Coordinates of C-alpha atoms (C1' of nucleotides) in Angstrom, one line a residue:
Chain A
X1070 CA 62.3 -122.7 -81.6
X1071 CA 60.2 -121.8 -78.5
X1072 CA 61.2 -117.7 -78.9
X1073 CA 60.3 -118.4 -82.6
X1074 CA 56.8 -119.6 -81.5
X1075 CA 56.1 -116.7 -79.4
X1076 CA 57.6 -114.4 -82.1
X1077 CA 54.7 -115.4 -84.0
X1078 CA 52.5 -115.2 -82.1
X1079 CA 52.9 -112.1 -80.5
X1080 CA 53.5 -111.0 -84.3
X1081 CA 49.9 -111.8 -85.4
X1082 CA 48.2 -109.9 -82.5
X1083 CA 50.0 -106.8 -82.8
X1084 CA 48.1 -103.8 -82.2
X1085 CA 48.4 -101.4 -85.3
X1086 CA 49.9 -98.8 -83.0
X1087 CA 52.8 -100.9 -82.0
X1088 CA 53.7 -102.5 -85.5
X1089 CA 56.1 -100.2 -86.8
X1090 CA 59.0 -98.6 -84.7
X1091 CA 59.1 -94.9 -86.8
X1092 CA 62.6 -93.4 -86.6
X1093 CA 61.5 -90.0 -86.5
X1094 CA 61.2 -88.5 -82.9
X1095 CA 58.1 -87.3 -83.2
X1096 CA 56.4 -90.1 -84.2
X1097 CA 57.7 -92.2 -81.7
X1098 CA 56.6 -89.4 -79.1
X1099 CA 53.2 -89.8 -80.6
X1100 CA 53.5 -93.5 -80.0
X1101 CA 54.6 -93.1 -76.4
X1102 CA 51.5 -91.0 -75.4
X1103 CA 48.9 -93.2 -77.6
X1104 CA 50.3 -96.3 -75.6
X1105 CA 49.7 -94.0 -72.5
X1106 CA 46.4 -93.0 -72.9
X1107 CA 45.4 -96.6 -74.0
X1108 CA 47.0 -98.0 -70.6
X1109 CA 45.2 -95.2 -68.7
X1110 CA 42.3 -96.8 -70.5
X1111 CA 43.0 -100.1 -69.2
X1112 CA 43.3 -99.1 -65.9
X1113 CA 39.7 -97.3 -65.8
X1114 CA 38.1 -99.9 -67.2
X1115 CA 39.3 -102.7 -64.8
X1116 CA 38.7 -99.9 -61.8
X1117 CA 35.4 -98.4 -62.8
X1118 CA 34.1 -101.0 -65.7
X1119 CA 33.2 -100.5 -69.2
X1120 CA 31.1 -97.7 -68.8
X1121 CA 33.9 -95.9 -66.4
X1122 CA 35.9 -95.9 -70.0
X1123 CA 35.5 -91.5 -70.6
X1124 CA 37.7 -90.1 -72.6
X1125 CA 38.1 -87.3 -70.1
X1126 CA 38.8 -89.2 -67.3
X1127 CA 41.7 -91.4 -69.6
X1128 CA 43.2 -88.1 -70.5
X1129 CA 43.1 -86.8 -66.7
X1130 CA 44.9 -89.7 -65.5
X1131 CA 47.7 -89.4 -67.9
X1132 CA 47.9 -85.7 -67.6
X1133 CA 47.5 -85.4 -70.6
X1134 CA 44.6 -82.3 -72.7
X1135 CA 40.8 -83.6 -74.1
X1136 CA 42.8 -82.1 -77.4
X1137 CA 45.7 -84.3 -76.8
X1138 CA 43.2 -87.4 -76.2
X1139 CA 40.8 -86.1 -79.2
X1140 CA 43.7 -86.0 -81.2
X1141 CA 44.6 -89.4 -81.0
X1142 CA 41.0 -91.1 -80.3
X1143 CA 38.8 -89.0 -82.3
X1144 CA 35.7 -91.2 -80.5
X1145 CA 35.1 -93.3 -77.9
X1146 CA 34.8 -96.0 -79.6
X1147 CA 38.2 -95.6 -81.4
X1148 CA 40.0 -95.4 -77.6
X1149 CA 37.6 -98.9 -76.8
X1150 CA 39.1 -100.4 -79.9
X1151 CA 42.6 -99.7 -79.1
X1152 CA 41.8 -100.8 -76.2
X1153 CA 40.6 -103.8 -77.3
X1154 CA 43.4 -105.0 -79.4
X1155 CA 46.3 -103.9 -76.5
X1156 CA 44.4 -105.8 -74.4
X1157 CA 44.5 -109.1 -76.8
X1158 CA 48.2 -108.6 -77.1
X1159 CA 49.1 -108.0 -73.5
X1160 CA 47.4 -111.8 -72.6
X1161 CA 48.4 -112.8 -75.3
X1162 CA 51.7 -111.5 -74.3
X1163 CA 51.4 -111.9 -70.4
X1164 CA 50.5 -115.6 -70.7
X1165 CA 53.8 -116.7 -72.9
X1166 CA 56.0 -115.3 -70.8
X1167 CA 54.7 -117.4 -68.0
X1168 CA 54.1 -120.1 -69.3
X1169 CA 57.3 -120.3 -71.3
X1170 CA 59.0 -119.8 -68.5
X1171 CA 57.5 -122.5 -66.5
X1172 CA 57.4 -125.2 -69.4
X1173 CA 60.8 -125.1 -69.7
X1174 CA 62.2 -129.2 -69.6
X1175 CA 58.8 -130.4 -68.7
X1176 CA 58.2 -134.5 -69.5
X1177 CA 54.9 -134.4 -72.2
X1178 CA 53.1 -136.3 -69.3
X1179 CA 53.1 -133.0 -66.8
X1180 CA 52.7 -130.6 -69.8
X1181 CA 48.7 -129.9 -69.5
X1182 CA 48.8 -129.3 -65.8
X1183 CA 51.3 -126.8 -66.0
X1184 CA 50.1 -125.1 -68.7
X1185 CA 46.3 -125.4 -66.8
X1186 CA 47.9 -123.4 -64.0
X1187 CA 49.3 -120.9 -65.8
X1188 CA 46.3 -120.7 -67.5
X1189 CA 44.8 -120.0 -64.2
X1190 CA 47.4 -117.6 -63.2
X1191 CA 47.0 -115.8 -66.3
X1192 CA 43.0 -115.3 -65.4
X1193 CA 43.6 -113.3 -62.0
X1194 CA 45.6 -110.4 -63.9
X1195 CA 44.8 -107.1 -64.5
X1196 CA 44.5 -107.4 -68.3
X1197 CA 42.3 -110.7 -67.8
X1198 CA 39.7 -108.6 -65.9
X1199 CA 39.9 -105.9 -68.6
X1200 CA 39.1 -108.8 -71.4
X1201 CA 36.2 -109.9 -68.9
X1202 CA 35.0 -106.1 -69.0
X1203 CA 35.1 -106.2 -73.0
X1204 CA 33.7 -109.3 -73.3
X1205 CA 30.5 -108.3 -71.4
X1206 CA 30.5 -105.2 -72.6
X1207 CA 30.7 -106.4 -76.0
X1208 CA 27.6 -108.4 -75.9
X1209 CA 25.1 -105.6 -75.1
X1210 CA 26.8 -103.4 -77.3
X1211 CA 26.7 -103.4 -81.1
X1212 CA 29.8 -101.1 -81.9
X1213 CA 32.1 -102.8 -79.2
X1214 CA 30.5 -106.2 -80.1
X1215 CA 31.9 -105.6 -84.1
X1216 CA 35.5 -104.7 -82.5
X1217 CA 35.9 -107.4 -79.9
X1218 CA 34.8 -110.4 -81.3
X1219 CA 36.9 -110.5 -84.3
X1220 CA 39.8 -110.0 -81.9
X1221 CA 38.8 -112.4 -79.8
X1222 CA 38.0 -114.8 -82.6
X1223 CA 41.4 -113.9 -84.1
X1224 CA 42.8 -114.7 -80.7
X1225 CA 41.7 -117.8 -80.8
X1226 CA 42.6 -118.7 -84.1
X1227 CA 46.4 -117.5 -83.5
X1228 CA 46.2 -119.7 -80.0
X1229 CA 44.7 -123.0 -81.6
X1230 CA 46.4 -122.9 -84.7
X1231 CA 49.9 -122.2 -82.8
X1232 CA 48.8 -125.4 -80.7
X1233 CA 48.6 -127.6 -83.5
X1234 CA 52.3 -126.1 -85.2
X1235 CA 53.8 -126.9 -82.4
X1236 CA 52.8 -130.6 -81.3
X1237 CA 53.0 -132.2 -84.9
X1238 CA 53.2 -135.7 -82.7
X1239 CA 49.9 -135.4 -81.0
X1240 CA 48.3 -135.1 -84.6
X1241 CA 45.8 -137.5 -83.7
X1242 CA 44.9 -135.7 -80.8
X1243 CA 44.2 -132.4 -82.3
X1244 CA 40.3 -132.5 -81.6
X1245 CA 40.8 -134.0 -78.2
X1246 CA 43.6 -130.7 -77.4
X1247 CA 41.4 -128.2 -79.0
X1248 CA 38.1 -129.3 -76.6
X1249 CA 41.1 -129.3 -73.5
X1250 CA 41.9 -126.1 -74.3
X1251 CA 38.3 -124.9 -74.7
X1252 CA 37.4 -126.9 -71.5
X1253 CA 40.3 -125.0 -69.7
X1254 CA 39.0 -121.5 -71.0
X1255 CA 35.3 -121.8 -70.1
X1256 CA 35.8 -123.5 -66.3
X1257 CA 38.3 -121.1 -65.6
X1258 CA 36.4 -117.6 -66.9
X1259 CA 33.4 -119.3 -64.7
X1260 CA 35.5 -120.3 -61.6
X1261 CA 36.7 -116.1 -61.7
X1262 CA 33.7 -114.6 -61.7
X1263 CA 32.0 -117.0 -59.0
X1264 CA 34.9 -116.9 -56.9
X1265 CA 33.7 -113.9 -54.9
X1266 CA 30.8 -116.0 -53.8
X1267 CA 32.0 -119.7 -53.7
X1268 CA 35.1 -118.6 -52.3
X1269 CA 38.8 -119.8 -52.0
X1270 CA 38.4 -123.1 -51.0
X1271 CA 35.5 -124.7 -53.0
X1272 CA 37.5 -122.7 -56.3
X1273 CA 40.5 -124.9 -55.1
X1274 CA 38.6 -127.9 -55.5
X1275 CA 37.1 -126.8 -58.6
X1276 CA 40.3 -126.0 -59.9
X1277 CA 41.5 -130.0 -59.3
X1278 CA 38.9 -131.1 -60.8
X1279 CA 39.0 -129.0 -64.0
X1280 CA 43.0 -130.8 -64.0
X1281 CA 41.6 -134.0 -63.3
X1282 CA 39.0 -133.9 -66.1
X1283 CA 42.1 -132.4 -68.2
X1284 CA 44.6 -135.5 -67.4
X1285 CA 41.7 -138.0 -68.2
X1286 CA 41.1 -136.5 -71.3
X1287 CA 44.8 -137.0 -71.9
X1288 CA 45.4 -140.5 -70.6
X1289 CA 42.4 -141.3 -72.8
X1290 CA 43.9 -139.4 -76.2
X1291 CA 47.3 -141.2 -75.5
X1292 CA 45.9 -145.1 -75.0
X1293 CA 43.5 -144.5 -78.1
X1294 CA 45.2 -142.5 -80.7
X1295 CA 44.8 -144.1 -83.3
X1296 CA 41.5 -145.4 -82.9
X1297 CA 40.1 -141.9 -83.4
Chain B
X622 CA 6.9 -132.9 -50.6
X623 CA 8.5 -131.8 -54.4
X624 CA 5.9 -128.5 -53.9
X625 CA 7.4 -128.0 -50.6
X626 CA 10.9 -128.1 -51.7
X627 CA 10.0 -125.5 -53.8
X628 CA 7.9 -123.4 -51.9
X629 CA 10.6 -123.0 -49.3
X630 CA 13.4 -122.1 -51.9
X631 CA 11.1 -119.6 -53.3
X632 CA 10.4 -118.0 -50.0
X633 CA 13.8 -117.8 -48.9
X634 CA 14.5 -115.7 -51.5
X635 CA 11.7 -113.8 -51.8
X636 CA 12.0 -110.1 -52.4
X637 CA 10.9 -107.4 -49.9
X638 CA 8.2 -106.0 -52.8
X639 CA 6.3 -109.1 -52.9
X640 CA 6.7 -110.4 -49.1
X641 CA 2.9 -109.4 -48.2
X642 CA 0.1 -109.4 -50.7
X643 CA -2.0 -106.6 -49.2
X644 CA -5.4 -106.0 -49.3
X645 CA -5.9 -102.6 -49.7
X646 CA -6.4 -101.6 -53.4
X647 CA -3.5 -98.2 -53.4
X648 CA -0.9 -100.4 -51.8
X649 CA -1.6 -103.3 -54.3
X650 CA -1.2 -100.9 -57.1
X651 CA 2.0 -99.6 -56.1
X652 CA 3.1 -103.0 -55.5
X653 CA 2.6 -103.4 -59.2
X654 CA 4.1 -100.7 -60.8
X655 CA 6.6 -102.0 -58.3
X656 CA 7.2 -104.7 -59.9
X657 CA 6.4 -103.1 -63.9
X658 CA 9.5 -100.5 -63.0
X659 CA 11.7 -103.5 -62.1
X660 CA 10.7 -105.2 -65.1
X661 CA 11.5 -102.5 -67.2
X662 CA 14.9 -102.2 -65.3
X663 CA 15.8 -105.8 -66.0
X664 CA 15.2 -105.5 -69.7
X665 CA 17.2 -102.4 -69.7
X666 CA 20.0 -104.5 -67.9
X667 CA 19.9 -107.2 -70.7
X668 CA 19.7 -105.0 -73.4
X669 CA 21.9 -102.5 -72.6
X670 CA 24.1 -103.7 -69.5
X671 CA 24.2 -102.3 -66.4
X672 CA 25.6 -98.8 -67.5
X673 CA 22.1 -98.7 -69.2
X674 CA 20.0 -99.1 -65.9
X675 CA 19.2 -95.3 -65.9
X676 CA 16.5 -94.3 -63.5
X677 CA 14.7 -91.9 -66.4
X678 CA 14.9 -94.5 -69.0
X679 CA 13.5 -97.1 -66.9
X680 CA 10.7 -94.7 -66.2
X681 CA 10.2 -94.0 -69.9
X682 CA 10.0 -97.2 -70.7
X683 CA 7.1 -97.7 -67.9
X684 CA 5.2 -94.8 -69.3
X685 CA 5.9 -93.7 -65.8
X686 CA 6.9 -89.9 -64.8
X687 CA 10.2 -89.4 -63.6
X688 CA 8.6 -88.3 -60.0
X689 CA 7.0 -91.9 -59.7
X690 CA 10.3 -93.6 -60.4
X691 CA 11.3 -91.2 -57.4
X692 CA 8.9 -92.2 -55.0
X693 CA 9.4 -96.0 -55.6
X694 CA 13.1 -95.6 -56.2
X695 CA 15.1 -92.7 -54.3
X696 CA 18.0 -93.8 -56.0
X697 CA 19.1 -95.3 -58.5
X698 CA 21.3 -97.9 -56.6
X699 CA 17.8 -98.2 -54.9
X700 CA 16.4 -99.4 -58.5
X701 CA 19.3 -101.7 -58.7
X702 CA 19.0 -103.0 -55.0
X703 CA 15.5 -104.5 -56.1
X704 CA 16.6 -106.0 -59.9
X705 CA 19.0 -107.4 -58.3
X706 CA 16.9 -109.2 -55.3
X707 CA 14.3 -110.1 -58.4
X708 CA 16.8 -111.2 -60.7
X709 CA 17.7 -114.3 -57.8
X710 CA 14.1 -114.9 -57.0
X711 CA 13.2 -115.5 -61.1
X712 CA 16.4 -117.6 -61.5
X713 CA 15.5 -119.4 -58.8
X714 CA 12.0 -119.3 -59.8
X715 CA 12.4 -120.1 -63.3
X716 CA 14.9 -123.0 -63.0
X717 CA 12.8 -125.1 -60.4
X718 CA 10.0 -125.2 -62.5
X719 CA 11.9 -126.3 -65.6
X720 CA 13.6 -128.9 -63.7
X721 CA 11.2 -129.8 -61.2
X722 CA 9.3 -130.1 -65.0
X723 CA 11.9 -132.8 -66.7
X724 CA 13.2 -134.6 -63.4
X725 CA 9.5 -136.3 -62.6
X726 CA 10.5 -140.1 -62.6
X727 CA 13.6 -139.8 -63.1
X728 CA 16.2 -142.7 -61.7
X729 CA 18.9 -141.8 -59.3
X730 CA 21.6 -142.0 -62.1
X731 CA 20.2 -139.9 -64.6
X732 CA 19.6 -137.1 -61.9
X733 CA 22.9 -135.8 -62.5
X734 CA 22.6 -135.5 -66.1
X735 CA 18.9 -133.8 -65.9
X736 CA 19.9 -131.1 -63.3
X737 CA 23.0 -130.3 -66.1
X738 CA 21.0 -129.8 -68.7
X739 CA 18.4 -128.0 -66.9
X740 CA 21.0 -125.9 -65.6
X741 CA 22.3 -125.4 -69.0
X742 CA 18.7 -123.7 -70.4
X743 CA 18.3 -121.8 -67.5
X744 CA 21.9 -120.2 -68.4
X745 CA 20.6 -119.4 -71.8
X746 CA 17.2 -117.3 -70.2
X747 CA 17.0 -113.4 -69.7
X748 CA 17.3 -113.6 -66.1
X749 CA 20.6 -115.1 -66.1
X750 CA 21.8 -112.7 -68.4
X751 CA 20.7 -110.1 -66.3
X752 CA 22.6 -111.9 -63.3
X753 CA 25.8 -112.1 -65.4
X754 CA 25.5 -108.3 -65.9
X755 CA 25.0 -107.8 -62.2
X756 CA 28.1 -110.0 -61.1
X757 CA 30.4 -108.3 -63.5
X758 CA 29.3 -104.7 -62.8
X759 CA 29.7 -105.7 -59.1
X760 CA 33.4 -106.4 -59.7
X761 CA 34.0 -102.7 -60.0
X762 CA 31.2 -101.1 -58.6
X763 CA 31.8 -101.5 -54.5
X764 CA 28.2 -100.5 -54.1
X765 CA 26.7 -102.5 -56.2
X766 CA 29.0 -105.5 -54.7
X767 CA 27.8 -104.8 -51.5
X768 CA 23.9 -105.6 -52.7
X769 CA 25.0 -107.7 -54.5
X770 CA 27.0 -110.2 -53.1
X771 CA 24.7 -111.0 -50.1
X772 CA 22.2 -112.2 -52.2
X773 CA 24.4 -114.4 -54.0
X774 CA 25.5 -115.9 -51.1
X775 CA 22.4 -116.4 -49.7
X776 CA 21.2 -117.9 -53.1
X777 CA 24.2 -120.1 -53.0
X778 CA 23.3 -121.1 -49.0
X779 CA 19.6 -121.9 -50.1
X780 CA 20.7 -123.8 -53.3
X781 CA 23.2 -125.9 -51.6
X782 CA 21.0 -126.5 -48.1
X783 CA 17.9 -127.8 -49.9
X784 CA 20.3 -129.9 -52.2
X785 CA 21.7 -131.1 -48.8
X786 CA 18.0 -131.5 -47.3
X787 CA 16.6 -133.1 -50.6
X788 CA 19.1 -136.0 -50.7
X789 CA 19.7 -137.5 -47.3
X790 CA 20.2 -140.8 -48.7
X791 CA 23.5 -139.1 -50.1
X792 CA 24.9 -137.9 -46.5
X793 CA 28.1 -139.5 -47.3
X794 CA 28.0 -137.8 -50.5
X795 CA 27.7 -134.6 -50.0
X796 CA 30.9 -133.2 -50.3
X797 CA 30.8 -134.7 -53.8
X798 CA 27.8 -133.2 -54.8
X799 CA 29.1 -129.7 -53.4
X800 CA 31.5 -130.4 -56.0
X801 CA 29.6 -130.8 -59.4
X802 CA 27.3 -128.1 -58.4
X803 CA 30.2 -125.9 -58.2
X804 CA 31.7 -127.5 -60.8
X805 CA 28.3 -127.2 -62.9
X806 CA 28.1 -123.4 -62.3
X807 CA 31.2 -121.9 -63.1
X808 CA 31.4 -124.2 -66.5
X809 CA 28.5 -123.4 -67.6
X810 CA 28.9 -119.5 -66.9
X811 CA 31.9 -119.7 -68.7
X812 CA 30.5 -121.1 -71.5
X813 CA 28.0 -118.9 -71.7
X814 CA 30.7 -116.0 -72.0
X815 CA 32.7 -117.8 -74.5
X816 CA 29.8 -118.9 -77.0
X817 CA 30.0 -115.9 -79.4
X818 CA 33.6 -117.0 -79.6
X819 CA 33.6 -120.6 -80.0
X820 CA 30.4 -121.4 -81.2
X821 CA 27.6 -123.8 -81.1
X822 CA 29.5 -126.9 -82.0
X823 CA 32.6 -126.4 -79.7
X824 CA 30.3 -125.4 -77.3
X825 CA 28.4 -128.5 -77.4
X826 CA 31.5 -130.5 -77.3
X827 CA 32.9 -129.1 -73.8
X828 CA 29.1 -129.4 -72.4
X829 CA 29.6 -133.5 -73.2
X830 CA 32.6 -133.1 -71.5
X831 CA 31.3 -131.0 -68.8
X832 CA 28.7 -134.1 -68.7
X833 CA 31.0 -136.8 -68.6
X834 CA 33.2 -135.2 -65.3
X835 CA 29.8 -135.3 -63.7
X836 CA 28.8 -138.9 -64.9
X837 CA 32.4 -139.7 -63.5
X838 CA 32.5 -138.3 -59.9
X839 CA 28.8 -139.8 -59.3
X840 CA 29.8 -143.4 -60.4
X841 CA 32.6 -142.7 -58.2
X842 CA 31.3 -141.3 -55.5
X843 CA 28.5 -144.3 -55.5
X844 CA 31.5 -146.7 -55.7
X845 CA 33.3 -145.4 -52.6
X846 CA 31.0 -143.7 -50.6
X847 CA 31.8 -145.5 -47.9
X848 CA 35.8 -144.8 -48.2
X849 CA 35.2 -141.3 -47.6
Chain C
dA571 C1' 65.3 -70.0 -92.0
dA572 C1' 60.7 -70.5 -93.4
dA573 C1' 56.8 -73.2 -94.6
dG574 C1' 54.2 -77.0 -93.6
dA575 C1' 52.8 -80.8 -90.8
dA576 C1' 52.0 -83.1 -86.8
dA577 C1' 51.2 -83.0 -81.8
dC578 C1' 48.9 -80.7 -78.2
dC579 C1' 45.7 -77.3 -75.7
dG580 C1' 41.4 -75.7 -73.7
dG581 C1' 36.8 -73.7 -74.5
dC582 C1' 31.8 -74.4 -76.3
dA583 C1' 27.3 -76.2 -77.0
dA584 C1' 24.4 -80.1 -76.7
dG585 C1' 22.7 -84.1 -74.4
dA586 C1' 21.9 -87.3 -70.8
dG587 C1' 21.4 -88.5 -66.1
dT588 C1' 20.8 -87.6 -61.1
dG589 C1' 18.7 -86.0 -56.9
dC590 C1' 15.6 -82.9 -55.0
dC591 C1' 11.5 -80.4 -54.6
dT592 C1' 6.8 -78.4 -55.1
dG593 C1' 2.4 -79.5 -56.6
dT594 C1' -1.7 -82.6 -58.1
dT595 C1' -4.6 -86.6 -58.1
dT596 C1' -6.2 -90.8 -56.1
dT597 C1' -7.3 -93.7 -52.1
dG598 C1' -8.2 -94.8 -47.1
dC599 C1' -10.2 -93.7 -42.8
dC600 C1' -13.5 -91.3 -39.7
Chain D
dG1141 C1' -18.1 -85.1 -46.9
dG1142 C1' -13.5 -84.1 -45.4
dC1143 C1' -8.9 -84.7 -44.0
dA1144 C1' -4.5 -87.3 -44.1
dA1145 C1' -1.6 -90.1 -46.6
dA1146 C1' 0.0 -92.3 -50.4
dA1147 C1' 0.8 -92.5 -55.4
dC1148 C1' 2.0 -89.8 -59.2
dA1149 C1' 3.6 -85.6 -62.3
dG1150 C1' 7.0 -82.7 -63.9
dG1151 C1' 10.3 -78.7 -63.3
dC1152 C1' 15.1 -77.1 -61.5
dA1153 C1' 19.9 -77.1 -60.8
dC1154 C1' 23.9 -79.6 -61.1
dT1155 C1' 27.3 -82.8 -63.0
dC1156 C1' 29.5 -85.5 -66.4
dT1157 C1' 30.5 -86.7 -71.0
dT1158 C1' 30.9 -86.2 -75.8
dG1159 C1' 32.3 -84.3 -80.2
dC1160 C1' 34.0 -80.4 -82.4
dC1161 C1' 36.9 -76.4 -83.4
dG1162 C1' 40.1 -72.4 -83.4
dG1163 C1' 44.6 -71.5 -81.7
dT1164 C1' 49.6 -72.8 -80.1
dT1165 C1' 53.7 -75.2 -79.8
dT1166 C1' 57.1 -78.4 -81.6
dC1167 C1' 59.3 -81.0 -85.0
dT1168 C1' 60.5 -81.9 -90.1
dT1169 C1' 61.6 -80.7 -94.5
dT1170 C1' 63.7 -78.2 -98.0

DNA sequence: AAAGAAACCGGCAAGAGTGCCTGTTTTGCC
DNA sequence: GGCAAAACAGGCACTCTTGCCGGTTTCTTT
């Protein structure tokens, strides 16, 4: 059930590279290389920011030719959009696995706070910071803007929809777990990015009160269900 | 005494460029175009992001030769040295006197709820846009970081400080109030970030939330500020 | 095995940006 | 009026990146 969950999800923000596993060796060589260059991608962007994303350097660091790169990721923009959907996938990805993991035999009651922490974990990875790059990016930039924000949107979608599939008991609640989870999303893209300058501790008591807001919010939706 | 709260704010943050107001006529023209090329540099920030900030186009859009840009700016981490000192003096500038504006009056209680809101428009202004730019461009640009992250902090020490100074009657409080601000900030940047994704209404709905958490540590910080 | 397709290589021209440098104009001081 | 200094103009050389293209190697198919 919880593998079939993930299956879907994982499913529905496949990158079109990845979707089909081709039986012939070359193709899958072709495969292996694109899914190289792209994580070579990944890497400059979260090193050197969206405008460190050159083609040239993403084919240096994989060894790989400009024809090789050209070959695959005709434009820049086509390497960005790869980009953008690996990137979708991997949190997408990256977060199930630990949260899945840490769920596991969890009372209802204790549910948000440890999915709000591995929310939080899932923010101070590497492919979090290259979403963060995209997402900025995205907004002063017309071309990215029209790739990203239908993943993102589609991201959302697969995540909130998934939400609601799985906890056909809190039906109820749906609005109340839909503004948790936006809640969640927005304080803890904030707390990132200000962290360099608030620092460790006052994010730690941030953090505790974005869980405390969370388990109000939940204490509420439980007494009052059905007076919504 | 609501003047001089302001006044010192705005001088502590004060940029080097417009420190001393000088007399002689060449000077006070320099100090202008100054000012125009930063100007220009911020609008090619917001509309372009920071990869955009290029020294020539900055100049072009002045109707200023390259050589001028030169002798104001040697570099162009020079150029973004002074955006970024002018970016915190008009986001400073610009939110005290909208909320200096809408608090006039105001009782104790619904302080909380004004500064939020104010806070909330002065997110949605070009200046912070610019700022957001600045911060994530400074995750991967050590130069840059090293501008900018000084000012932030100093921003930060200022904000918090005259907070501090302005509500004595609070002392026991302060902690608390350390809290929302921070609390405030990083919501309200992450919203910001997530709009294009969630949209107006959800958006709305986690700023009521975002609202409430404040509401709620105030009534119960009032409640047991003694306790602490 | 031979033709065709797909993957890969590396060079070319064009464009944009940067830092530096030499002049030219405008202003300030005596 | 004249000299020094500051503000301003624009050229030069260099680097980096992009998109494209002709050629080469490595499968795949028949």
């Amino acid at each position: 059930m919880a593998t079939t969950m993930q299956q879907r999800m994982l499913e529905a923000m496949l990158p079109a590279d990845l979707a089909a596993e081709p039986e012939r060796w070359q193709q899958r060589k072709s495969v292996r290389t694109r899914i190289r260059l792209v994580e070579a991608a990944i890497d400059c962007l979260v090193e050197e920011g969206y405008a460190g994303l050159s083609t040239q350097k993403v084919a240096e660091r994989t060894g790989a030719s400009r024809g090789a790169m050209h070959h695959h990721f005709a434009t820049r923009m086509d390497l960005a959009a790869a980009v953008v959907e690996h990137v979708f996938y991997r949190r997408m990805r990256g977060f199930l696995d630990d949260y899945l993991g840490s769920v596991a035999g969890a009372r209802d009651e204790a549910l948000f706070e440890i999915s709000t922490e591995a929310y939080w974990r899932s923010v101070q990875t590497r492919d979090y910071a290259a979403y963060v790059e995209l997402a900025v990016a995205a907004r002063s930039d017309g071309d990215l803007e029209r790739v990203f924000l239908p993943a993102a949107r589609r991201f959302d979608a697969v995540w909130i929809g998934e939400m609601i599939e799985s906890f056909p008991q809190w039906q109820a609640r749906w609005e109340t777990m839909k503004l948790v989870n936006d809640f969640v999303v927005t304080a803890h893209m904030g707390l990132l990015l200000n962290l360099p300058v608030i620092g460790e501790r006052r994010a730690a008591l941030v953090r505790r009160l974005v869980a405390r807001t969370v388990a109000m919010l939940h204490a509420e939706a439980a007494a009052g269900a059905f007076e919504v």
